[in-house]
Tab-separated table of C-alpha atoms in Angstrom:
chain	number	residue	atom	x	y	z
A	1	UNK	CA	-11.829	19.936	-43.438
A	2	UNK	CA	-9.304	18.358	-44.798
A	3	UNK	CA	-8.568	14.883	-43.544
A	4	UNK	CA	-5.694	12.963	-45.220
A	5	UNK	CA	-4.594	9.567	-44.089
A	6	UNK	CA	-1.327	7.703	-42.526
A	7	UNK	CA	0.846	5.036	-44.853
A	8	UNK	CA	1.562	2.362	-42.478
A	9	UNK	CA	3.181	-0.795	-42.869
A	10	UNK	CA	3.119	-3.602	-40.478
A	11	UNK	CA	3.755	-7.208	-40.249
A	12	UNK	CA	4.007	-9.816	-37.412
A	13	UNK	CA	4.101	-13.502	-35.871
A	14	UNK	CA	2.388	-15.990	-33.382
A	15	UNK	CA	3.871	-19.513	-32.530
A	16	UNK	CA	1.763	-21.245	-30.138
A	17	UNK	CA	2.586	-24.882	-29.126
A	18	UNK	CA	1.240	-27.580	-27.029
A	19	UNK	CA	2.291	-30.447	-25.637
A	20	UNK	CA	0.582	-33.168	-23.040
A	21	UNK	CA	1.378	-36.338	-21.734
A	22	UNK	CA	-1.394	-37.775	-19.026
A	23	UNK	CA	-1.291	-41.609	-17.747
A	24	UNK	CA	-3.522	-42.873	-15.642
A	25	UNK	CA	-3.117	-39.532	-12.646
A	26	UNK	CA	-0.277	-37.732	-13.764
A	27	UNK	CA	0.266	-35.309	-15.628
A	28	UNK	CA	2.179	-33.055	-17.618
A	29	UNK	CA	1.784	-30.500	-20.071
A	30	UNK	CA	3.592	-27.504	-21.597
A	31	UNK	CA	2.842	-25.338	-23.398
A	32	UNK	CA	4.340	-21.634	-25.664
A	33	UNK	CA	3.765	-19.315	-27.331
A	34	UNK	CA	6.226	-16.513	-29.153
A	35	UNK	CA	4.510	-13.982	-29.752
A	36	UNK	CA	5.981	-10.783	-32.151
A	37	UNK	CA	4.641	-7.375	-34.150
A	38	UNK	CA	6.256	-4.461	-35.034
A	39	UNK	CA	4.369	-1.294	-36.819
A	40	UNK	CA	6.286	1.190	-39.345
A	41	UNK	CA	4.234	4.247	-40.011
A	42	UNK	CA	5.060	7.061	-41.993
A	43	UNK	CA	7.338	10.180	-40.707
A	44	UNK	CA	7.357	7.723	-37.215
A	45	UNK	CA	10.127	5.231	-35.572
A	46	UNK	CA	9.011	1.608	-35.312
A	47	UNK	CA	6.718	0.095	-33.422
A	48	UNK	CA	6.632	-2.572	-31.312
A	49	UNK	CA	3.141	-4.428	-32.062
A	50	UNK	CA	3.616	-6.955	-29.440
A	51	UNK	CA	6.136	-9.191	-28.401
A	52	UNK	CA	6.281	-12.264	-25.974
A	53	UNK	CA	7.915	-15.447	-24.544
A	54	UNK	CA	6.394	-17.271	-22.867
A	55	UNK	CA	6.732	-20.971	-21.807
A	56	UNK	CA	4.430	-22.611	-19.397
A	57	UNK	CA	5.506	-25.929	-17.471
A	58	UNK	CA	2.580	-27.858	-15.345
A	59	UNK	CA	2.736	-31.348	-14.093
A	60	UNK	CA	-0.313	-32.606	-11.762
A	61	UNK	CA	-1.459	-35.762	-9.329
A	62	UNK	CA	-5.283	-36.406	-10.242
A	63	UNK	CA	-7.053	-36.182	-6.615
A	64	UNK	CA	-10.682	-36.652	-7.152
A	65	UNK	CA	-12.363	-36.514	-11.209
A	66	UNK	CA	-12.009	-31.961	-10.379
A	67	UNK	CA	-9.090	-31.341	-7.859
A	68	UNK	CA	-5.470	-32.114	-9.172
A	69	UNK	CA	-2.225	-31.128	-6.923
A	70	UNK	CA	-0.279	-29.561	-9.664
A	71	UNK	CA	3.837	-28.054	-9.411
A	72	UNK	CA	5.129	-25.354	-12.380
A	73	UNK	CA	7.504	-23.634	-13.495
A	74	UNK	CA	7.172	-20.442	-15.839
A	75	UNK	CA	9.111	-18.598	-17.539
A	76	UNK	CA	8.737	-14.765	-19.792
A	77	UNK	CA	10.300	-12.076	-21.269
A	78	UNK	CA	10.644	-10.455	-24.475
A	79	UNK	CA	13.030	-11.296	-27.772
A	80	UNK	CA	13.324	-7.329	-28.965
A	81	UNK	CA	14.533	-4.101	-27.473
A	82	UNK	CA	11.253	-1.836	-25.767
A	83	UNK	CA	11.660	2.464	-26.124
A	84	UNK	CA	9.434	4.570	-24.012
A	85	UNK	CA	8.890	7.167	-26.934
A	86	UNK	CA	9.024	11.372	-27.168
A	87	UNK	CA	9.035	14.133	-28.713
A	88	UNK	CA	11.976	16.154	-28.619
A	89	UNK	CA	11.593	20.084	-29.146
A	90	UNK	CA	12.247	20.252	-32.466
A	91	UNK	CA	8.883	17.954	-32.499
A	92	UNK	CA	11.363	15.277	-33.908
A	93	UNK	CA	10.321	11.466	-31.701
A	94	UNK	CA	13.216	10.116	-30.195
A	95	UNK	CA	13.261	6.872	-28.512
A	96	UNK	CA	14.447	6.183	-24.874
A	97	UNK	CA	15.453	2.396	-24.084
A	98	UNK	CA	12.980	1.341	-21.033
A	99	UNK	CA	13.572	-2.917	-21.304
A	100	UNK	CA	15.306	-6.574	-23.307
A	101	UNK	CA	15.596	-9.457	-23.538
A	102	UNK	CA	15.744	-10.044	-20.184
A	103	UNK	CA	15.325	-6.922	-18.054
A	104	UNK	CA	12.941	-7.579	-17.279
A	105	UNK	CA	12.420	-11.865	-17.651
A	106	UNK	CA	9.907	-13.338	-14.533
A	107	UNK	CA	10.915	-17.119	-13.327
A	108	UNK	CA	7.708	-18.486	-11.932
A	109	UNK	CA	7.702	-21.221	-9.448
A	110	UNK	CA	4.231	-22.620	-8.076
A	111	UNK	CA	2.888	-26.051	-5.949
A	112	UNK	CA	-0.602	-25.812	-4.712
A	113	UNK	CA	-4.085	-27.110	-6.066
A	114	UNK	CA	-5.691	-26.686	-9.231
A	115	UNK	CA	-9.733	-27.085	-10.107
A	116	UNK	CA	-10.992	-28.096	-13.171
A	117	UNK	CA	-14.713	-28.900	-13.641
A	118	UNK	CA	-14.343	-29.434	-17.612
A	119	UNK	CA	-12.083	-29.483	-20.020
A	120	UNK	CA	-11.558	-26.082	-21.481
A	121	UNK	CA	-11.876	-24.243	-17.496
A	122	UNK	CA	-9.106	-24.464	-14.638
A	123	UNK	CA	-7.680	-23.125	-11.929
A	124	UNK	CA	-4.409	-22.607	-10.721
A	125	UNK	CA	-4.354	-21.698	-6.445
A	126	UNK	CA	-0.947	-21.533	-5.686
A	127	UNK	CA	-0.336	-21.446	-2.351
A	128	UNK	CA	2.898	-21.675	-2.451
A	129	UNK	CA	4.940	-19.648	-5.112
A	130	UNK	CA	8.295	-17.540	-5.281
A	131	UNK	CA	8.988	-14.761	-8.912
A	132	UNK	CA	12.778	-14.192	-9.771
A	133	UNK	CA	12.402	-10.844	-11.545
A	134	UNK	CA	15.596	-9.986	-13.465
A	135	UNK	CA	16.522	-6.199	-14.982
A	136	UNK	CA	20.095	-8.015	-16.273
A	137	UNK	CA	20.986	-4.639	-17.772
A	138	UNK	CA	20.808	-2.518	-14.510
A	139	UNK	CA	21.953	0.607	-17.519
A	140	UNK	CA	18.487	0.578	-19.239
A	141	UNK	CA	16.316	4.059	-18.679
A	142	UNK	CA	14.436	3.507	-15.709
A	143	UNK	CA	12.655	6.632	-16.215
A	144	UNK	CA	9.337	4.770	-17.352
A	145	UNK	CA	9.155	2.142	-15.207
A	146	UNK	CA	7.804	2.858	-12.102
A	147	UNK	CA	9.691	0.834	-9.640
A	148	UNK	CA	12.295	-0.293	-12.139
A	149	UNK	CA	10.393	-3.069	-12.465
A	150	UNK	CA	9.890	-3.377	-8.204
A	151	UNK	CA	14.820	-4.841	-8.859
A	152	UNK	CA	16.423	-2.602	-6.064
A	153	UNK	CA	17.823	0.133	-8.553
A	154	UNK	CA	21.290	-0.937	-9.244
A	155	UNK	CA	20.836	-4.850	-9.047
A	156	UNK	CA	19.757	-7.215	-11.000
A	157	UNK	CA	17.658	-9.646	-9.723
A	158	UNK	CA	14.988	-9.937	-7.282
A	159	UNK	CA	12.513	-12.868	-5.568
A	160	UNK	CA	9.344	-12.675	-4.278
A	161	UNK	CA	7.122	-15.685	-2.698
A	162	UNK	CA	3.559	-14.725	-3.399
A	163	UNK	CA	-0.429	-16.364	-3.453
A	164	UNK	CA	-1.556	-17.570	-6.555
A	165	UNK	CA	-3.923	-17.103	-8.841
A	166	UNK	CA	-4.365	-18.859	-12.685
A	167	UNK	CA	-7.402	-19.483	-13.967
A	168	UNK	CA	-7.352	-20.484	-18.078
A	169	UNK	CA	-11.169	-20.760	-20.860
A	170	UNK	CA	-10.162	-22.395	-24.396
A	171	UNK	CA	-13.708	-23.097	-25.156
A	172	UNK	CA	-15.131	-23.247	-29.059
A	173	UNK	CA	-17.678	-20.483	-29.022
A	174	UNK	CA	-19.661	-21.240	-32.082
A	175	UNK	CA	-18.742	-22.952	-34.978
A	176	UNK	CA	-15.056	-21.882	-36.473
A	177	UNK	CA	-15.008	-19.055	-33.727
A	178	UNK	CA	-12.785	-20.155	-30.744
A	179	UNK	CA	-12.460	-17.990	-27.155
A	180	UNK	CA	-9.389	-18.135	-24.928
A	181	UNK	CA	-8.768	-16.151	-22.029
A	182	UNK	CA	-5.865	-17.003	-18.865
A	183	UNK	CA	-5.978	-14.366	-16.248
A	184	UNK	CA	-3.661	-14.457	-13.543
A	185	UNK	CA	-3.418	-12.891	-10.258
A	186	UNK	CA	-0.139	-12.360	-8.032
A	187	UNK	CA	0.011	-11.504	-3.779
A	188	UNK	CA	2.604	-11.136	-2.702
A	189	UNK	CA	2.487	-12.286	1.027
A	190	UNK	CA	4.862	-9.474	2.152
A	191	UNK	CA	3.763	-6.176	0.785
A	192	UNK	CA	0.621	-4.989	0.942
A	193	UNK	CA	-1.898	-5.629	-1.092
A	194	UNK	CA	-1.663	-2.479	-3.512
A	195	UNK	CA	0.538	-4.208	-4.880
A	196	UNK	CA	-1.617	-7.696	-5.848
A	197	UNK	CA	-0.629	-7.840	-9.684
A	198	UNK	CA	-2.447	-8.842	-11.878
A	199	UNK	CA	-3.395	-9.833	-15.745
A	200	UNK	CA	-5.950	-10.602	-18.584
A	201	UNK	CA	-5.133	-12.108	-21.709
A	202	UNK	CA	-8.275	-12.711	-23.932
A	203	UNK	CA	-7.772	-13.987	-27.769
A	204	UNK	CA	-10.502	-14.482	-30.072
A	205	UNK	CA	-9.678	-16.814	-33.327
A	206	UNK	CA	-12.486	-17.159	-36.178
A	207	UNK	CA	-11.482	-19.655	-38.962
A	208	UNK	CA	-11.977	-18.122	-42.329
A	209	UNK	CA	-11.073	-21.801	-44.267
A	210	UNK	CA	-8.281	-24.293	-43.143
A	211	UNK	CA	-4.581	-21.651	-43.732
A	212	UNK	CA	-6.895	-18.072	-43.297
A	213	UNK	CA	-8.064	-16.348	-39.918
A	214	UNK	CA	-8.554	-13.748	-38.297
A	215	UNK	CA	-7.554	-13.106	-34.879
A	216	UNK	CA	-8.375	-10.618	-31.971
A	217	UNK	CA	-6.619	-9.690	-29.243
A	218	UNK	CA	-6.264	-8.250	-26.693
A	219	UNK	CA	-4.498	-7.852	-22.554
A	220	UNK	CA	-4.465	-5.828	-19.021
A	221	UNK	CA	-1.769	-5.711	-16.869
A	222	UNK	CA	-1.875	-3.959	-13.549
A	223	UNK	CA	1.882	-3.667	-11.603
A	224	UNK	CA	2.793	-1.451	-10.223
A	225	UNK	CA	6.034	-2.046	-10.750
A	226	UNK	CA	5.861	-1.376	-13.828
A	227	UNK	CA	4.031	1.038	-14.125
A	228	UNK	CA	1.240	2.671	-11.285
A	229	UNK	CA	-1.760	3.179	-14.579
A	230	UNK	CA	-3.081	-0.528	-15.758
A	231	UNK	CA	-1.626	-1.052	-19.021
A	232	UNK	CA	-4.023	-1.799	-22.431
A	233	UNK	CA	-3.958	-3.185	-25.573
A	234	UNK	CA	-5.736	-4.862	-28.279
A	235	UNK	CA	-4.930	-5.728	-32.272
A	236	UNK	CA	-6.701	-7.041	-35.907
A	237	UNK	CA	-5.531	-9.574	-37.474
A	238	UNK	CA	-5.419	-11.078	-40.516
A	239	UNK	CA	-3.049	-14.841	-41.169
A	240	UNK	CA	-2.194	-16.914	-42.624
A	241	UNK	CA	-2.136	-20.619	-39.731
A	242	UNK	CA	0.461	-24.174	-40.543
A	243	UNK	CA	-1.675	-26.900	-37.523
A	244	UNK	CA	1.384	-29.379	-37.415
A	245	UNK	CA	0.729	-32.478	-36.819
A	246	UNK	CA	1.552	-34.119	-33.464
């Protein structure tokens, strides 16, 4: 049996910025994550490996040793166009546009209580949460995104009220090895429980030296407005890291 490899070229980048201000019982945290990557396999079209804009802002008031009252605003979208790929009758790879910047885009406002027993773990319980879903380009192909991202067809905006839980874990678990995870559950008040959204982001990072690191990342997503099935992706990367002074 003859086995042949496929030549490929991949490039990607990640920007992670976090600012925190705390004075007495008040605090404010702003975190930005920008991700983008592409891969080109021989005889195939270019494909995105990662594409995300994430900006989370949270203000809190300390109530006790481990409990806070918080308010947050979170924005999520993507930089580039996204495609669904298929083979035509001549076995040629074709692409159909299914997403782009702000199609979809998400803006989430939440108030509630946060439990933070230790510095590396916290859980937000957003009893009052509103999420706006944007699909500004109504011409984007609707065949591949299930429920049109939850937006009514022909429209470009949807508002939902929900109960939300967001848990964060960020700790150095071994020497030069850091584990970072974020789990988010979104429960709409006006729809059956089958429409509960889940997202899990996990990153395992090992620092080789001052400039180089190895990262293993994984994403699990279940959102019936985007796809009836569980979506998952993983990536292993060797990269150059730059840390800027605060």
